[in-house]
């Protein structure tokens, strides 16, 4: 089992930045691709960003590339999501998820992931 814990959410004003963290419980995390998803009230869970287990291959949801940056530090068993110039449309619960993959693989569908964190709330006031 792999446990994931998100942190870094909060209440911010429009235009602000936040960095979310996803911390894993085991060294095996190095063998997992990681994705960030978000879910606003009444909406489906939406793909935000993903990063491969090695070589830093990344992918972003529509219109998020340029404002959001995903990165990882395997020595700290942590994946980060840097979010800039936040708007009220970014308000949601943000989840990280992990899947064991080959080196440069990543996934963008919720059903591809095996492990999920409990989520962290991001609220952007306009």
Coordinates of N, CA and C in Angstrom, one line a residue:
X1 N 0.8 -1.2 0.0 CA 0.0 0.0 0.0 C 0.9 1.3 0.0
X2 N 0.4 2.2 -0.7 CA 1.1 3.5 -0.8 C 0.1 4.6 -0.3
X3 N 0.5 5.3 0.7 CA -0.3 6.4 1.3 C 0.2 7.7 0.7
X4 N -0.7 8.6 0.4 CA -0.4 9.9 -0.1 C -1.1 10.9 0.7
X5 N -0.4 12.0 1.0 CA -1.0 13.1 1.9 C -0.7 14.4 1.2
X6 N -1.8 15.1 0.8 CA -1.7 16.4 0.2 C -1.6 17.5 1.3
X7 N -1.0 18.6 1.0 CA -1.0 19.7 1.9 C -0.7 21.0 1.0
X8 N -0.9 22.1 1.7 CA -0.6 23.4 1.0 C -1.8 24.2 0.5
X9 N -3.0 23.6 0.6 CA -4.1 24.3 0.2 C -4.5 25.4 1.2
X10 N -5.5 26.2 0.8 CA -5.9 27.3 1.7 C -6.8 28.3 0.9
X11 N -7.0 29.4 1.6 CA -7.8 30.5 1.0 C -6.9 31.6 0.6
X12 N -7.0 32.0 -0.7 CA -6.1 33.0 -1.2 C -6.9 34.0 -2.1
X13 N -6.4 35.1 -2.4 CA -7.1 36.0 -3.3 C -6.7 35.8 -4.7
X14 N -7.5 36.2 -5.6 CA -7.3 36.0 -7.0 C -5.9 36.7 -7.4
X15 N -5.2 36.0 -8.2 CA -3.9 36.5 -8.6 C -2.7 35.9 -7.8
X16 N -3.0 35.3 -6.7 CA -2.0 34.8 -5.8 C -1.5 33.4 -6.3
X17 N -0.5 32.9 -5.6 CA 0.1 31.7 -6.0 C 0.1 30.7 -4.8
X18 N 0.1 29.4 -5.1 CA 0.1 28.4 -4.0 C 1.0 27.3 -4.5
X19 N 1.6 26.6 -3.6 CA 2.3 25.3 -4.0 C 1.7 24.2 -3.1
X20 N 1.2 23.2 -3.8 CA 0.6 22.0 -3.1 C 1.7 21.0 -3.1
X21 N 1.7 20.2 -2.0 CA 2.6 19.1 -1.9 C 1.9 17.8 -1.8
X22 N 2.4 16.7 -2.3 CA 1.9 15.4 -2.2 C 3.0 14.5 -1.7
X23 N 2.9 14.1 -0.4 CA 4.0 13.3 0.2 C 3.6 11.8 0.3
X24 N 4.5 11.0 0.0 CA 4.2 9.5 0.0 C 4.8 8.9 1.2
X25 N 4.3 7.7 1.4 CA 4.7 7.0 2.7 C 5.9 6.0 2.5
X26 N 6.2 5.7 1.2 CA 7.2 4.6 1.0 C 8.2 5.0 -0.1
X27 N 9.4 4.5 0.0 CA 10.4 4.7 -1.0 C 10.0 4.2 -2.3
X28 N 9.1 3.3 -2.4 CA 8.6 2.8 -3.7 C 8.0 3.8 -4.5
X29 N 7.7 5.0 -3.9 CA 7.1 6.1 -4.6 C 7.9 6.5 -5.8
X30 N 9.2 6.2 -5.8 CA 10.1 6.5 -6.9 C 9.7 5.8 -8.2
X31 N 8.9 4.7 -8.1 CA 8.5 3.9 -9.2 C 7.1 4.2 -9.7
X32 N 6.6 5.3 -9.2 CA 5.2 5.7 -9.5 C 5.1 7.0 -10.3
X33 N 4.3 7.0 -11.3 CA 3.9 8.3 -11.9 C 2.8 8.9 -11.0
X34 N 2.8 10.2 -11.0 CA 1.9 10.9 -10.1 C 1.1 12.0 -10.9
X35 N -0.2 12.0 -10.6 CA -1.1 13.0 -11.2 C -1.8 13.8 -10.1
X36 N -2.1 15.1 -10.5 CA -2.9 15.9 -9.7 C -4.3 16.1 -10.5
X37 N -5.3 16.0 -9.7 CA -6.7 16.2 -10.2 C -7.4 17.2 -9.2
X38 N -8.5 17.8 -9.7 CA -9.3 18.7 -8.9 C -10.7 18.4 -9.1
X39 N -11.5 18.7 -8.1 CA -12.9 18.6 -8.2 C -13.7 19.7 -7.5
X40 N -14.4 20.4 -8.2 CA -15.2 21.5 -7.7 C -16.6 21.0 -7.4
X41 N -17.4 21.6 -6.5 CA -18.7 21.1 -6.1 C -19.6 21.0 -7.4
X42 N -20.2 19.9 -7.5 CA -21.2 19.6 -8.6 C -20.5 19.3 -10.0
X43 N -19.2 19.2 -10.0 CA -18.4 18.9 -11.2 C -17.7 17.6 -11.1
X44 N -17.3 17.1 -12.3 CA -16.5 15.9 -12.3 C -15.1 16.2 -11.9
X45 N -14.4 15.1 -11.5 CA -13.0 15.3 -11.2 C -12.2 15.5 -12.5
X46 N -11.4 16.5 -12.4 CA -10.7 17.0 -13.6 C -9.2 16.8 -13.5
X47 N -8.6 16.4 -14.6 CA -7.2 16.3 -14.7 C -6.5 17.6 -14.7
X48 N -5.4 17.8 -13.9 CA -4.7 19.0 -13.7 C -3.3 18.9 -14.3
X49 N -2.5 17.9 -13.8 CA -1.2 17.7 -14.3 C -0.7 16.3 -13.9
X50 N 0.3 15.8 -14.6 CA 0.9 14.5 -14.3 C 2.4 14.6 -14.6
X51 N 3.2 13.7 -13.9 CA 4.6 13.6 -14.1 C 5.0 12.2 -14.0
X52 N 6.0 11.8 -14.9 CA 6.4 10.5 -14.9 C 7.3 10.2 -13.7
X53 N 7.6 8.9 -13.5 CA 8.5 8.5 -12.4 C 9.9 8.9 -12.6
X54 N 10.3 9.0 -13.9 CA 11.7 9.4 -14.2 C 11.8 10.4 -15.3
X55 N 12.8 11.1 -15.4 CA 13.1 12.0 -16.5 C 12.1 13.2 -16.6
X56 N 11.2 13.4 -15.6 CA 10.4 14.6 -15.5 C 9.5 14.8 -16.7
X57 N 9.0 13.8 -17.3 CA 8.0 14.0 -18.4 C 6.7 14.5 -17.8
X58 N 6.2 15.6 -18.3 CA 5.0 16.2 -17.7 C 3.9 16.4 -18.7
X59 N 2.7 16.5 -18.2 CA 1.5 16.8 -19.0 C 0.6 17.6 -18.2
X60 N -0.2 18.5 -18.9 CA -1.1 19.4 -18.1 C -2.5 19.4 -18.8
X61 N -3.4 19.8 -17.9 CA -4.8 19.9 -18.4 C -4.9 21.1 -19.3
X62 N -6.0 21.1 -20.1 CA -6.3 22.2 -21.0 C -6.2 23.5 -20.3
X63 N -5.5 24.4 -20.8 CA -5.4 25.8 -20.4 C -4.7 26.0 -19.1
X64 N -4.1 25.0 -18.5 CA -3.4 25.1 -17.3 C -1.9 25.3 -17.5
X65 N -1.4 24.7 -18.6 CA 0.1 24.8 -18.8 C 0.4 26.3 -19.0
X66 N 1.5 26.7 -18.3 CA 1.9 28.1 -18.3 C 1.6 28.7 -16.9
X67 N 0.5 28.3 -16.3 CA 0.2 28.8 -14.9 C 0.5 27.8 -13.9
X68 N 0.4 26.5 -14.2 CA 0.7 25.4 -13.2 C 2.0 24.7 -13.6
X69 N 2.7 24.3 -12.6 CA 3.9 23.5 -12.9 C 4.0 22.3 -11.9
X70 N 4.2 21.1 -12.4 CA 4.3 20.0 -11.6 C 5.8 19.6 -11.5
X71 N 6.2 19.1 -10.4 CA 7.6 18.7 -10.2 C 7.7 17.7 -9.1
X72 N 8.8 17.0 -9.0 CA 8.9 16.0 -8.0 C 10.4 16.0 -7.4
X73 N 10.4 15.6 -6.2 CA 11.7 15.4 -5.5 C 11.7 14.0 -4.9
X74 N 12.2 13.0 -5.6 CA 12.1 11.6 -5.1 C 12.9 11.4 -3.8
X75 N 13.9 12.2 -3.6 CA 14.6 12.0 -2.3 C 13.8 12.4 -1.1
X76 N 12.7 13.2 -1.4 CA 11.8 13.6 -0.3 C 10.5 12.9 -0.5
X77 N 10.4 12.1 -1.4 CA 9.1 11.3 -1.7 C 7.9 12.3 -1.8
X78 N 8.2 13.3 -2.6 CA 7.2 14.4 -2.7 C 7.0 14.9 -4.1
X79 N 5.8 15.2 -4.5 CA 5.5 15.8 -5.8 C 4.8 17.1 -5.4
X80 N 5.2 18.2 -6.2 CA 4.7 19.5 -6.0 C 3.8 20.0 -7.2
X81 N 2.9 20.9 -6.8 CA 2.1 21.5 -7.9 C 2.1 23.0 -7.6
X82 N 2.9 23.7 -8.4 CA 3.0 25.2 -8.2 C 1.9 25.8 -9.1
X83 N 1.0 26.6 -8.5 CA -0.1 27.3 -9.1 C 0.0 28.8 -9.1
X84 N 0.1 29.4 -10.2 CA 0.3 30.9 -10.3 C -1.0 31.5 -10.8
X85 N -1.1 32.8 -10.5 CA -2.2 33.6 -11.0 C -3.5 32.9 -10.9
X86 N -3.8 32.6 -9.7 CA -5.1 31.8 -9.4 C -6.3 32.6 -9.6
X87 N -7.3 32.0 -10.1 CA -8.6 32.6 -10.3 C -9.7 31.8 -9.5
X88 N -10.9 32.4 -9.4 CA -12.0 31.7 -8.7 C -12.3 30.3 -9.4
X89 N -12.0 30.2 -10.7 CA -12.2 29.0 -11.4 C -11.3 27.9 -10.9
X90 N -10.2 28.2 -10.2 CA -9.3 27.2 -9.7 C -9.7 26.7 -8.4
X91 N -10.8 27.2 -7.8 CA -11.3 26.7 -6.5 C -11.8 25.3 -6.6
X92 N -11.3 24.4 -5.8 CA -11.6 23.0 -5.8 C -10.9 22.3 -4.7
X93 N -11.2 21.0 -4.6 CA -10.4 20.1 -3.8 C -9.4 19.5 -4.7
X94 N -8.2 19.5 -4.4 CA -7.1 19.0 -5.2 C -6.6 17.7 -4.6
X95 N -6.5 16.7 -5.5 CA -6.1 15.4 -5.1 C -4.8 15.0 -5.9
X96 N -3.9 14.3 -5.2 CA -2.9 13.6 -5.9 C -3.1 12.1 -6.0
X97 N -2.6 11.5 -7.0 CA -2.8 10.1 -7.2 C -1.5 9.5 -7.8
X98 N -1.3 8.2 -7.6 CA -0.1 7.5 -8.0 C -0.4 6.2 -8.7
X99 N 0.5 5.9 -9.7 CA 0.4 4.6 -10.4 C 1.8 4.1 -10.7
X100 N 2.0 2.8 -10.4 CA 3.3 2.2 -10.8 C 3.4 2.1 -12.3
X101 N 4.5 2.7 -12.9 CA 4.6 2.7 -14.3 C 6.0 2.5 -14.7
X102 N 6.2 2.5 -16.1 CA 7.6 2.5 -16.6 C 8.1 3.9 -16.6
X103 N 9.4 4.0 -17.0 CA 10.2 5.2 -16.7 C 9.5 6.6 -17.1
X104 N 9.1 6.7 -18.3 CA 8.6 8.0 -18.8 C 7.1 8.0 -19.0
X105 N 6.4 7.0 -18.4 CA 4.9 7.0 -18.6 C 4.2 7.9 -17.6
X106 N 3.1 8.4 -18.0 CA 2.2 9.1 -17.1 C 0.8 8.9 -17.5
X107 N -0.2 9.2 -16.7 CA -1.6 9.0 -17.0 C -2.4 10.2 -16.7
X108 N -3.5 10.4 -17.5 CA -4.3 11.6 -17.3 C -5.8 11.2 -16.9
X109 N -6.1 9.9 -16.8 CA -7.4 9.5 -16.5 C -7.5 9.0 -15.0
X110 N -8.6 9.4 -14.3 CA -8.7 9.0 -12.9 C -8.6 7.5 -12.7
X111 N -9.3 6.8 -13.7 CA -9.4 5.3 -13.5 C -8.0 4.6 -13.7
X112 N -7.0 5.3 -14.2 CA -5.7 4.7 -14.3 C -4.9 4.6 -13.0
X113 N -5.3 5.4 -12.1 CA -4.5 5.5 -10.9 C -5.0 4.6 -9.8
X114 N -4.0 4.1 -9.0 CA -4.3 3.1 -8.0 C -4.4 3.6 -6.6
X115 N -3.7 4.7 -6.3 CA -3.7 5.3 -5.0 C -4.0 6.8 -5.0
X116 N -4.8 7.2 -4.0 CA -5.2 8.6 -3.9 C -5.0 9.1 -2.5
X117 N -4.8 10.4 -2.5 CA -4.7 11.1 -1.2 C -6.1 11.6 -0.9
X118 N -6.2 12.2 0.3 CA -7.5 12.6 0.8 C -8.0 14.0 0.3
X119 N -7.1 14.7 -0.3 CA -7.4 16.0 -0.9 C -7.1 17.2 -0.1
X120 N -6.8 18.3 -0.7 CA -6.6 19.6 0.0 C -7.4 20.6 -0.7
X121 N -8.1 21.5 0.1 CA -9.0 22.5 -0.4 C -8.3 23.7 -0.8
X122 N -8.5 24.2 -2.0 CA -8.0 25.5 -2.5 C -9.2 26.3 -2.8
X123 N -9.3 27.5 -2.2 CA -10.4 28.4 -2.4 C -9.7 29.8 -2.8
X124 N -10.2 30.3 -3.9 CA -9.7 31.5 -4.4 C -10.8 32.6 -4.4
X125 N -10.6 33.6 -3.7 CA -11.6 34.7 -3.6 C -11.4 35.7 -4.6
X126 N -12.4 36.2 -5.2 CA -12.3 37.2 -6.3 C -12.5 38.6 -5.8

